[in-house]
Amino acid sequence: MARIVGGITTSHIPAIGNAIAKNLRDDPYWKPFFDGYPPVLEWLDRTQPDVAIVIYNDHGLNFFLDKMPTFSIGAAQEYRNADEGWGLTPLPPFRGAPELSWHLIEGLVAEEFDVTSCQEMLVDHGFAVPVSLLWPDRTTTAPEGQIRTIPVCVNTVQHPLPSPKRCYKLGQAIGRAVASFPEDLKVVVIGTGGLSHQLDGERAGFINKPFDLMCLEKIVDDPESLIDLSIHDLVREAGAQGAEFILWMAMRGALQGQVTKLHGNYHIPISNTAAGLLLLENAA
Amino acid sequence: MRQTPHAEQAPIPGTTIFDGRMAMKGYALNKMCFSFNEKANRDAFLQDEEGYMDRYGLNEEQKQAVRSRVVLAMIAAGGNIYYLAKLAGIFGLTVQDVGAQQTGMSVEDFKAMLVEAGRH
């Protein structure tokens, strides 16, 4: 049977993609950020997951306001990255895992999460940056040796956004669906985005370190203490785009075993954002 | 449990909630900015800004906001920051530049404020 071996949370700021492309890992601005990742890469190397379920938000590459699904899931052999308009060079396509995708879709709809299934789905920096951070050799690896991925996209562009509780429950349903997949697969769930940041308005540049640190602590051992936050609470406390924390909550919901924090990092600022990283092991 | 709509909650200073009301108001502006994912469209905008705005049916408030390059005016006209970022990219502006403009700070001061946020 398939099982979820762990969860990882990471920010997905576009500037990170630029720093990777320009190899700025040792630059003084970037070093405290990139230095957080080697323990996670070592764990991935040791654990060798077969599939990554990547929970992210589209920022206006695949979806526009004409049709804005609250939850959508990729069900394709591969996912293409493309020009987002402000300078990141598109990356080679990401390998899919369509059989597990359809199993997730079946399981989620059976549990009353009426997701949008996507057989074609452009993935933007919200998906691509975390995969590049966690599998830095992907683009130089033959496709059959690359991590297989399933994009799970949550609307954080146009309110109303799904609540932290709803996203946590979505994660729980993903966890149950993975556990009922007959193939013997190791699955890692990635929650992307966050932590506190705001790009728009007179409050642009807003960062809330005490709130972030509280979330980083509670999400490990007491995630249910966070599910009654409203989206309005998140926007107020974490900034307009800090509401992406709902993606972390979805990741956490998928971990239903014994959860142990193996590693974490928190650094301010990367671009306009407080960058957070967590590695959570999920034991049976 | 019902989530209380943002419009019925205490406003968050300096923050516009991009809800259905704003999404309807800003549709043409955001649709134009969404087109900037493609280089050919960015080039077409640069060649004939007014003609390009007409083609997407921007209203006068939206056109004036784009002409002025004032991001707060674009947001007031219904612009969503993720789409506006694609417009800003045409002019080579980063999110720090955009943040500085909205807060009335120099880019250096805005960056220093972000660094300061990490100290406490």
XYZ file of C-alpha atoms in Angstrom:
404
model
C 0.000 0.000 0.000
C 1.044 3.602 -0.473
C 2.008 5.545 2.612
C 2.869 9.129 3.461
C 6.406 9.143 4.810
C 6.558 12.802 5.677
C 5.596 16.391 5.068
C 7.686 19.382 4.143
C 6.715 23.033 4.225
C 8.657 25.626 2.284
C 8.161 29.146 1.009
C 7.815 29.454 -2.771
C 8.933 33.050 -3.408
C 9.801 33.664 -7.105
C 13.088 35.365 -6.191
C 14.280 31.953 -4.934
C 13.940 30.594 -8.469
C 16.058 33.469 -9.680
C 18.670 32.845 -6.974
C 18.844 29.153 -7.945
C 19.227 30.063 -11.639
C 22.046 32.498 -10.817
C 23.618 30.154 -8.233
C 23.487 32.694 -5.393
C 23.402 30.061 -2.625
C 26.517 31.468 -0.942
C 25.620 35.114 -1.413
C 25.336 36.765 2.054
C 21.669 37.689 1.448
C 20.747 34.129 0.437
C 22.998 31.949 2.587
C 20.838 31.959 5.765
C 17.934 30.799 3.611
C 19.636 28.099 1.538
C 21.574 26.804 4.563
C 18.255 25.569 5.932
C 17.831 22.990 3.181
C 20.680 20.405 3.379
C 19.097 18.406 6.275
C 15.893 18.147 4.235
C 17.790 17.070 1.113
C 19.640 14.428 3.154
C 16.332 13.100 4.473
C 14.876 12.960 0.950
C 17.999 11.167 -0.256
C 17.700 8.641 2.565
C 13.936 8.188 2.255
C 13.688 8.167 -1.565
C 9.999 9.060 -1.907
C 8.344 7.986 -5.176
C 5.753 10.751 -5.410
C 5.447 14.331 -4.117
C 1.977 15.802 -3.640
C 2.621 19.533 -3.900
C -0.029 21.803 -2.373
C 0.363 25.287 -3.806
C -1.523 28.255 -5.189
C -1.514 29.490 -8.763
C -0.637 33.186 -9.098
C -2.175 33.843 -12.507
C -0.466 31.415 -14.868
C -2.918 28.517 -15.227
C -6.062 30.044 -13.787
C -7.608 33.445 -14.404
C -10.634 35.042 -12.742
C -12.880 33.716 -15.523
C -12.838 30.291 -13.834
C -11.386 30.019 -10.363
C -11.665 26.584 -8.747
C -11.258 26.484 -4.983
C -9.458 23.116 -5.122
C -7.972 21.616 -8.281
C -5.784 18.578 -8.846
C -3.495 17.696 -11.719
C -4.155 14.351 -13.412
C -1.556 14.463 -16.167
C 1.553 12.593 -17.303
C 3.498 15.829 -17.037
C 3.086 19.448 -16.017
C 4.617 22.325 -17.891
C 6.052 25.495 -16.408
C 5.779 28.679 -18.501
C 6.595 32.383 -18.722
C 4.909 34.258 -15.856
C 5.720 37.658 -17.298
C 8.430 38.969 -15.015
C 11.577 37.146 -15.957
C 11.909 33.626 -14.528
C 13.153 31.228 -17.206
C 10.649 28.360 -17.574
C 11.876 24.999 -16.267
C 11.622 21.632 -18.033
C 8.304 19.768 -17.513
C 7.561 17.999 -14.232
C 6.724 14.309 -14.259
C 3.208 13.334 -13.166
C 1.680 10.323 -11.379
C -1.763 10.177 -13.052
C -2.892 6.848 -11.568
C -2.455 8.146 -8.045
C -3.978 11.477 -9.145
C -7.193 9.773 -10.255
C -7.240 7.702 -7.092
C -7.024 10.944 -5.076
C -9.793 12.508 -7.158
C -12.022 9.459 -6.599
C -11.306 9.490 -2.891
C -11.778 13.217 -2.430
C -15.066 13.426 -4.314
C -16.316 10.390 -2.372
C -15.559 12.400 0.789
C -17.487 15.412 -0.594
C -14.486 17.466 -1.717
C -15.707 18.267 -5.223
C -12.344 19.053 -6.782
C -11.616 20.227 -10.320
C -9.511 17.650 -12.191
C -6.982 18.965 -14.699
C -5.471 16.902 -17.498
C -3.535 19.954 -18.602
C -2.194 22.291 -15.974
C 0.560 24.877 -16.192
C 2.412 25.039 -12.892
C 3.879 28.362 -11.785
C 6.580 29.329 -9.268
C 4.319 28.269 -6.395
C 4.883 24.667 -7.493
C 8.191 24.904 -9.380
C 10.282 26.715 -6.750
C 9.637 24.135 -3.976
C 10.368 21.212 -6.337
C 13.601 22.919 -7.455
C 14.606 23.549 -3.828
C 13.927 19.962 -2.744
C 15.135 18.126 -5.878
C 17.983 20.393 -7.071
C 19.303 17.712 -9.481
C 15.953 17.191 -11.194
C 16.738 19.157 -14.342
C 19.940 17.182 -14.933
C 18.276 13.810 -14.246
C 16.682 11.675 -16.984
C 12.863 11.953 -16.812
C 12.373 8.340 -15.624
C 14.629 9.059 -12.636
C 12.821 12.238 -11.579
C 10.414 12.605 -8.678
C 6.800 12.099 -9.768
C 4.506 14.940 -8.767
C 0.838 15.717 -8.202
C -0.078 19.409 -8.096
C -2.910 20.288 -5.717
C -3.877 23.913 -6.292
C -5.834 25.951 -3.737
C -7.347 29.331 -4.594
C -5.646 32.091 -2.606
C -6.193 34.785 -5.257
C -9.881 35.636 -5.068
C -11.845 35.678 -1.808
C -13.650 33.807 -0.388
C -10.701 31.459 0.218
C -11.260 28.069 1.858
C -10.800 28.229 5.631
C -7.861 26.706 7.500
C -10.272 24.068 8.828
C -11.480 23.148 5.349
C -7.904 22.884 4.076
C -6.880 20.749 7.047
C -9.803 18.424 6.304
C -8.808 18.324 2.629
C -5.379 17.184 3.770
C -6.924 14.510 5.969
C -8.922 13.237 2.988
C -5.758 13.209 0.858
C -4.056 11.203 3.599
C -6.843 8.610 3.650
C -6.876 8.384 -0.143
C -3.118 7.795 -0.318
C -3.370 5.112 2.380
C -5.923 3.193 0.281
C -3.832 3.187 -2.924
C -2.796 -0.433 -3.603
C 0.643 0.235 -5.064
C 3.597 0.203 -2.695
C 4.590 3.879 -2.929
C 6.338 6.298 -0.611
C 4.646 9.684 -0.770
C 5.825 13.022 0.584
C 3.395 15.946 0.932
C 4.706 19.476 0.373
C 2.895 22.514 1.772
C 4.177 25.628 0.029
C 4.020 29.400 0.430
C 4.031 31.686 3.453
C 4.922 32.654 5.967
C 3.851 36.223 6.774
C 3.995 38.678 3.879
C 1.955 41.301 2.109
C 2.654 42.608 -1.377
C -0.227 45.028 -1.860
C -1.559 48.181 -0.296
C -0.196 50.719 2.171
C 0.596 47.787 4.461
C 2.971 46.210 1.881
C 6.035 44.784 3.602
C 4.053 43.641 6.641
C 5.757 40.753 8.467
C 4.691 39.255 11.818
C 7.453 37.188 13.368
C 5.655 36.286 16.640
C 2.648 34.974 14.716
C 4.852 32.971 12.332
C 6.806 31.434 15.209
C 3.541 30.467 16.911
C 2.328 28.789 13.697
C 5.653 26.994 13.174
C 5.374 25.559 16.681
C 1.674 24.691 16.775
C 1.486 23.075 13.360
C 3.850 20.324 14.526
C 2.100 18.981 17.631
C -1.165 20.862 17.937
C -2.434 21.728 14.437
C -6.050 21.593 15.570
C -5.408 24.703 17.673
C -5.000 26.586 14.360
C -8.051 25.331 12.463
C -10.454 27.870 13.928
C -8.466 30.829 12.613
C -10.541 32.569 9.950
C -9.132 33.790 6.650
C -9.720 37.306 7.961
C -7.582 36.449 11.014
C -4.825 35.142 8.729
C -4.869 38.234 6.498
C -4.728 40.480 9.564
C -1.999 38.540 11.400
C 0.084 37.128 8.519
C -0.589 39.654 5.739
C -2.702 39.476 2.600
C -0.512 36.774 1.037
C 0.353 35.190 4.385
C -3.066 33.562 4.033
C -1.102 30.964 2.038
C -0.660 29.312 5.443
C -3.821 27.373 4.541
C -1.569 25.348 2.190
C 0.571 24.339 5.151
C -2.575 23.329 7.015
C -3.594 21.075 4.122
C -0.164 19.421 4.223
C -0.434 18.891 7.974
C -3.867 17.323 7.665
C -2.410 14.648 5.387
C -0.038 13.422 8.125
C -2.127 11.036 10.187
C 0.575 9.014 11.891
C 3.117 9.812 14.585
C 4.515 13.189 13.529
C 8.035 14.198 14.512
C 9.739 17.449 13.574
C 13.174 16.589 12.206
C 14.244 20.040 11.077
C 13.108 23.638 10.732
C 14.355 27.018 9.581
C 12.930 30.544 9.648
C 14.504 33.536 7.989
C 13.480 37.163 7.401
C 13.498 38.556 4.761
C 13.538 36.838 1.410
C 12.085 39.355 -0.984
C 9.061 40.734 0.974
C 8.526 37.514 2.879
C 9.321 35.638 6.070
C 10.576 32.298 4.745
C 9.705 29.152 6.710
C 10.846 25.547 6.363
C 9.761 22.411 8.235
C 10.540 18.730 7.809
C 8.004 16.471 9.510
C 8.348 12.707 9.589
C 5.127 10.698 9.554
C 5.595 7.282 11.179
C 2.922 4.585 10.998
C -19.718 26.761 10.229
C -20.384 29.931 8.239
C -17.394 32.171 7.588
C -18.296 35.825 8.067
C -17.685 37.733 4.811
C -14.800 40.207 4.952
C -17.149 43.089 4.196
C -18.877 42.414 7.536
C -15.625 42.341 9.547
C -13.369 45.059 10.918
C -11.324 46.530 8.044
C -7.596 45.740 8.045
C -5.690 49.014 7.591
C -3.791 49.376 4.307
C -5.313 46.170 2.958
C -7.882 45.656 0.206
C -9.556 42.261 0.299
C -9.800 41.036 -3.281
C -13.315 39.606 -3.104
C -16.088 39.239 -5.657
C -16.817 42.944 -5.595
C -13.217 43.852 -6.481
C -12.924 40.939 -8.916
C -15.903 42.278 -10.868
C -14.657 45.855 -10.727
C -11.161 44.988 -11.896
C -11.954 42.277 -14.422
C -10.804 44.131 -17.561
C -7.621 45.444 -15.942
C -6.723 42.029 -14.546
C -7.527 40.317 -17.837
C -5.148 42.657 -19.626
C -2.422 41.952 -17.063
C -3.037 38.189 -17.340
C -2.276 38.498 -21.079
C 1.231 39.690 -20.168
C 2.246 36.100 -19.457
C 3.074 36.075 -23.174
C 5.982 38.085 -24.495
C 4.196 39.004 -27.734
C 1.494 40.688 -25.648
C 4.022 42.542 -23.484
C 5.646 43.835 -26.660
C 2.287 44.845 -28.124
C 1.468 46.802 -24.955
C 4.799 48.621 -25.067
C 4.253 49.536 -28.720
C 0.746 50.930 -28.253
C -0.301 51.246 -24.642
C -3.557 53.124 -25.319
C -4.652 50.797 -28.110
C -3.862 47.767 -25.950
C -5.927 49.132 -23.026
C -8.817 49.845 -25.404
C -8.692 46.310 -26.740
C -9.215 44.951 -23.207
C -11.962 47.463 -22.444
C -10.369 49.212 -19.471
C -12.473 52.031 -18.034
C -11.088 55.526 -17.618
C -10.150 55.019 -13.946
C -8.182 51.897 -14.863
C -6.491 53.551 -17.844
C -5.482 56.543 -15.757
C -4.091 54.248 -13.054
C -1.987 52.394 -15.631
C -0.805 55.632 -17.267
C 0.215 57.042 -13.887
C 2.073 53.819 -12.910
C 0.608 54.276 -9.400
C 0.010 50.811 -7.958
C -2.383 51.961 -5.216
C -4.570 53.537 -7.922
C -4.513 50.260 -9.859
C -5.613 48.375 -6.731
C -8.400 50.904 -6.110
C -9.505 50.318 -9.716
C -9.861 46.593 -8.977
C -6.374 45.356 -9.829
C -5.159 42.212 -8.104
C -1.508 42.268 -7.078
C -0.646 38.930 -8.727
C -1.799 40.203 -12.124
C -0.437 43.705 -11.537
C 2.974 42.145 -10.877
C 3.034 41.108 -14.527
C 2.459 44.730 -15.565
C 5.148 45.903 -13.132
C 7.496 43.312 -14.652
C 7.194 45.004 -18.040
C 8.776 48.079 -16.459
C 11.406 45.979 -14.679
C 9.941 46.655 -11.235
C 10.361 44.055 -8.466
C 8.019 43.514 -5.526
C 10.373 45.641 -3.413
C 9.998 48.516 -5.883
C 6.240 48.068 -5.814
C 6.228 47.863 -2.010
C 8.320 51.007 -1.714
C 6.013 52.918 -4.054
C 2.884 51.891 -2.141
C 4.314 52.778 1.257
C 5.890 56.053 0.102
C 9.363 54.873 1.073
C 12.616 54.701 -0.839
C 13.470 51.180 -2.004
C 16.441 51.175 0.397
C 14.239 52.142 3.334
C 11.645 49.535 2.368
C 14.299 46.810 2.252
C 15.703 47.993 5.582
C 12.207 47.759 7.092
C 11.986 44.117 5.973
C 15.368 43.318 7.523
C 14.285 45.062 10.718
C 11.174 42.843 10.896
C 13.509 39.889 11.448
C 15.049 41.417 14.571
C 12.016 41.291 16.835
